[in-house]
Short mmCIF file of C-alpha atoms in Angstrom, two decimals:
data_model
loop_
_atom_site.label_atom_id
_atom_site.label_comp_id
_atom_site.label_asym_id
_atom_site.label_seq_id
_atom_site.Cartn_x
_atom_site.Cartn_y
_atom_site.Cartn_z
CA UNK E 519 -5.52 -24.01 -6.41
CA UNK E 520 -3.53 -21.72 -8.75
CA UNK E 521 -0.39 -24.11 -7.51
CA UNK E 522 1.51 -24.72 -4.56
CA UNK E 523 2.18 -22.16 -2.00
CA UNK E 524 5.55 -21.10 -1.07
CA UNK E 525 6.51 -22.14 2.51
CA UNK E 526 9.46 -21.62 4.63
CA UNK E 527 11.02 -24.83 6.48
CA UNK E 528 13.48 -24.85 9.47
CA UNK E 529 14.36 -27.20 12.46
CA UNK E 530 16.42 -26.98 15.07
CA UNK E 531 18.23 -29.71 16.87
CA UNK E 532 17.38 -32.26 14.34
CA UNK E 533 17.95 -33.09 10.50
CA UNK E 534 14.71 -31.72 8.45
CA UNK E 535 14.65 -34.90 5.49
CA UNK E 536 12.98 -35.19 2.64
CA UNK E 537 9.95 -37.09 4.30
CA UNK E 538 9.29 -34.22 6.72
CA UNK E 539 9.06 -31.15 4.22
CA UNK E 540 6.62 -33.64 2.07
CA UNK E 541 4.51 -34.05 5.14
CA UNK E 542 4.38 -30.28 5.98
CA UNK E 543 3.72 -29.68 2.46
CA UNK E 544 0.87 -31.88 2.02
CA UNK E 545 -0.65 -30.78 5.27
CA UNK E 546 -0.60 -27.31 4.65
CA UNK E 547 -1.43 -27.56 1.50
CA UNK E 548 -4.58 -29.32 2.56
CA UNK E 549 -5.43 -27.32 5.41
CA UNK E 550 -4.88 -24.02 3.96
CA UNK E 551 -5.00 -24.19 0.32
CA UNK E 552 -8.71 -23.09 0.42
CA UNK E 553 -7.32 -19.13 1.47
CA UNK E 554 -4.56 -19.42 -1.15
CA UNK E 555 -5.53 -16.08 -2.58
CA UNK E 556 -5.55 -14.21 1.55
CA UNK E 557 -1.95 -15.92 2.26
CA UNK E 558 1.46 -14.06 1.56
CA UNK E 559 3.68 -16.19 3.25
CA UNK E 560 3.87 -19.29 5.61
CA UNK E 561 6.79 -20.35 7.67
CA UNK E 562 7.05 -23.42 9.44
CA UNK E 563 9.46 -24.31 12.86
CA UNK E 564 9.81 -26.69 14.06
CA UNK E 565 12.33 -27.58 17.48
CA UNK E 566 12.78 -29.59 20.77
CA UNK E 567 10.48 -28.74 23.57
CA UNK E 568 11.78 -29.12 27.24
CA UNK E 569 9.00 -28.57 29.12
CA UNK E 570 10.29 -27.49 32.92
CA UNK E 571 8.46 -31.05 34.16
CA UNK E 572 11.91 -32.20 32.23
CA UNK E 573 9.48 -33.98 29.85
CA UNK E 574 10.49 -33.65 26.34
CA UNK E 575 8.64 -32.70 23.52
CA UNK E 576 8.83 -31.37 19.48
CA UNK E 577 7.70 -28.13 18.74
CA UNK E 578 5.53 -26.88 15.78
CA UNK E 579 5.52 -23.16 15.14
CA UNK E 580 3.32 -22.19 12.39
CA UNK E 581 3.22 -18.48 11.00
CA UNK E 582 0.51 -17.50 8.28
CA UNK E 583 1.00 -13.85 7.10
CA UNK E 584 -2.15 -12.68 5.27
CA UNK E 585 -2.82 -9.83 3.02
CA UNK E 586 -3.65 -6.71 5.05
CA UNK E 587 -4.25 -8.22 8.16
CA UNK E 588 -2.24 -9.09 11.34
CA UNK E 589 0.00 -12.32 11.56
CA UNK E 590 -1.69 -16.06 12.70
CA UNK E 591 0.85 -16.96 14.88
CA UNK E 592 0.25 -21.04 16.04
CA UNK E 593 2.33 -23.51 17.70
CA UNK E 594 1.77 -27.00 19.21
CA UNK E 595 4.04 -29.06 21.36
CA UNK E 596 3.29 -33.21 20.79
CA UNK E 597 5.57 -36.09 21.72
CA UNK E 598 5.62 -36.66 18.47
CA UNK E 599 6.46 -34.25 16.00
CA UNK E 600 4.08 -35.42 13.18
CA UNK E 601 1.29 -35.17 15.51
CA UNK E 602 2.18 -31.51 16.87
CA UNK E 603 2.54 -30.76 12.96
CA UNK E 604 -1.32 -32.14 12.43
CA UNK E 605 -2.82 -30.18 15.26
CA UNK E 606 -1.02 -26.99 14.37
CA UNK E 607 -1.81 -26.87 10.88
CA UNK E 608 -5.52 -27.69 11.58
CA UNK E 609 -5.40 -24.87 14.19
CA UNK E 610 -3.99 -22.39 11.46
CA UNK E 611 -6.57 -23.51 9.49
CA UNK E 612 -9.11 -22.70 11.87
CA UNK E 613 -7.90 -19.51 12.58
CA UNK E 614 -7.35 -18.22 9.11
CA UNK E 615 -10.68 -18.73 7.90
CA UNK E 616 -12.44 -17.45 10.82
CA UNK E 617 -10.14 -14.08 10.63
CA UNK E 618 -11.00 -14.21 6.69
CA UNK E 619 -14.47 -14.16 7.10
CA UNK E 620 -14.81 -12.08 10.21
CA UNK E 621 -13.01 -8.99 7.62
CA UNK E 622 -15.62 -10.40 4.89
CA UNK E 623 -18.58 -9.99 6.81
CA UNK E 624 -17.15 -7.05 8.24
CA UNK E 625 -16.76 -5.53 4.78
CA UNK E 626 -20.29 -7.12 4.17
CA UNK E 627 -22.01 -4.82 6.91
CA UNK E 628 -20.31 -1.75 6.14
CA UNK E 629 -22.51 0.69 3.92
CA UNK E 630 -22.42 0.83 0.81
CA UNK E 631 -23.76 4.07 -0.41
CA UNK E 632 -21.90 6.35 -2.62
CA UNK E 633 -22.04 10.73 -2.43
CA UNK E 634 -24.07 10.93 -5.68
CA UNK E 635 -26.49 7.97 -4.10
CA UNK E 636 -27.34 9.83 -0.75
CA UNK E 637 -28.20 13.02 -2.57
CA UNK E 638 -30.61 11.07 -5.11
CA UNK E 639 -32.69 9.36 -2.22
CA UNK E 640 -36.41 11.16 -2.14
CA UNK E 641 -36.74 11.84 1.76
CA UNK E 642 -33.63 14.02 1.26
CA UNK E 643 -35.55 17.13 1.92
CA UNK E 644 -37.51 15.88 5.13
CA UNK E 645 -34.09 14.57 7.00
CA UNK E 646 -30.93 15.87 5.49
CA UNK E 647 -29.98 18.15 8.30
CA UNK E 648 -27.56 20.26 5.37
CA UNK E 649 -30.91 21.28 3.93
CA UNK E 650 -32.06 23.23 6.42
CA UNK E 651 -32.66 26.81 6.28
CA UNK E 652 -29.64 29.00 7.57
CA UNK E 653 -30.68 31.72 9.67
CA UNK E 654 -29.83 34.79 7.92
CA UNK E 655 -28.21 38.03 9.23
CA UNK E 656 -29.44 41.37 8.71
CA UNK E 657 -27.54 44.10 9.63
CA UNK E 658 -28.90 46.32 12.17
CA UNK E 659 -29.41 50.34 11.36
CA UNK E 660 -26.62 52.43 12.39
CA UNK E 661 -29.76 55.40 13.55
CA UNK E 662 -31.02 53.63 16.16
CA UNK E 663 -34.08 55.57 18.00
CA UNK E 664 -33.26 54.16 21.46
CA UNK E 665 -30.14 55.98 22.98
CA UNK E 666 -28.21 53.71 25.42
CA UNK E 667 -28.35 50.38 23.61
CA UNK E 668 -25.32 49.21 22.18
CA UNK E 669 -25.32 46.46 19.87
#
């Protein structure tokens, strides 16, 4: 890993200390450190959760913006908060690489043959349907021995 990746921290409705951001650092860090190179930006936020059972809850909102693709967009709602942190980040994980290689494999399949390459190939003659003969126009006598037909 070329170092560390940038990511954004916030909390609301409690204090985010020094042992949280080392947590979320290390986490994502492990979980997505492998698509370093895809990732522009992460942002983590996390809040309280009042669920409208009136059970509380802490909030994990992950955001992974990759290069040239839409937004991963995750969040997880635990009891606790490191545990909601955990299962999002493995979750962004998860979805990153699967939308990483889904482009890859979609670049992959894609053809790769150039102008210059398609006019080289042999059978060029027997399929290229811009080699066919045009049909070509003559232009029709102005003395025309049958009276009566206009052209």
């Amino acid at each position: 890993m070329p170092g560390s990746m940038k990511i954004d921290m916030h909390s609301q409705h409690f204090p985010l200390n020094e042992p949280l951001q080392a947590y979320i650092k290390r986490r994502i860090n492990f979980a997505l450190g492998s698509q370093y190179n895809n990732i522009m930006r992460i942002a983590v936020k996390l809040s309280d959760s009042k669920e409208s059972s009136g059970a509380n809850g802490k909030r994990c909102q992950i955001l992974v913006k990759l290069a040239g693709q839409a937004d991963v967009v995750i969040e997880d709602i635990q009891a606790q908060i490191y545990v909601a942190i955990d299962r999002a980040a493995s979750r962004a994980s998860r979805s990153v690489t699967r939308r990483i290689a889904r482009v890859r494999n979609k670049a992959l399949r894609a053809p790769d043959i150039s102008v210059a390459d398609y006019y080289s190939l042999s059978d060029e003659d027997d399929n290229d349907p811009l080699n066919s003969e045009f049909v070509e126009f003559t232009e029709y006598p102005t003395n025309t021995a049958e009276e009566g037909v206009t052209r």
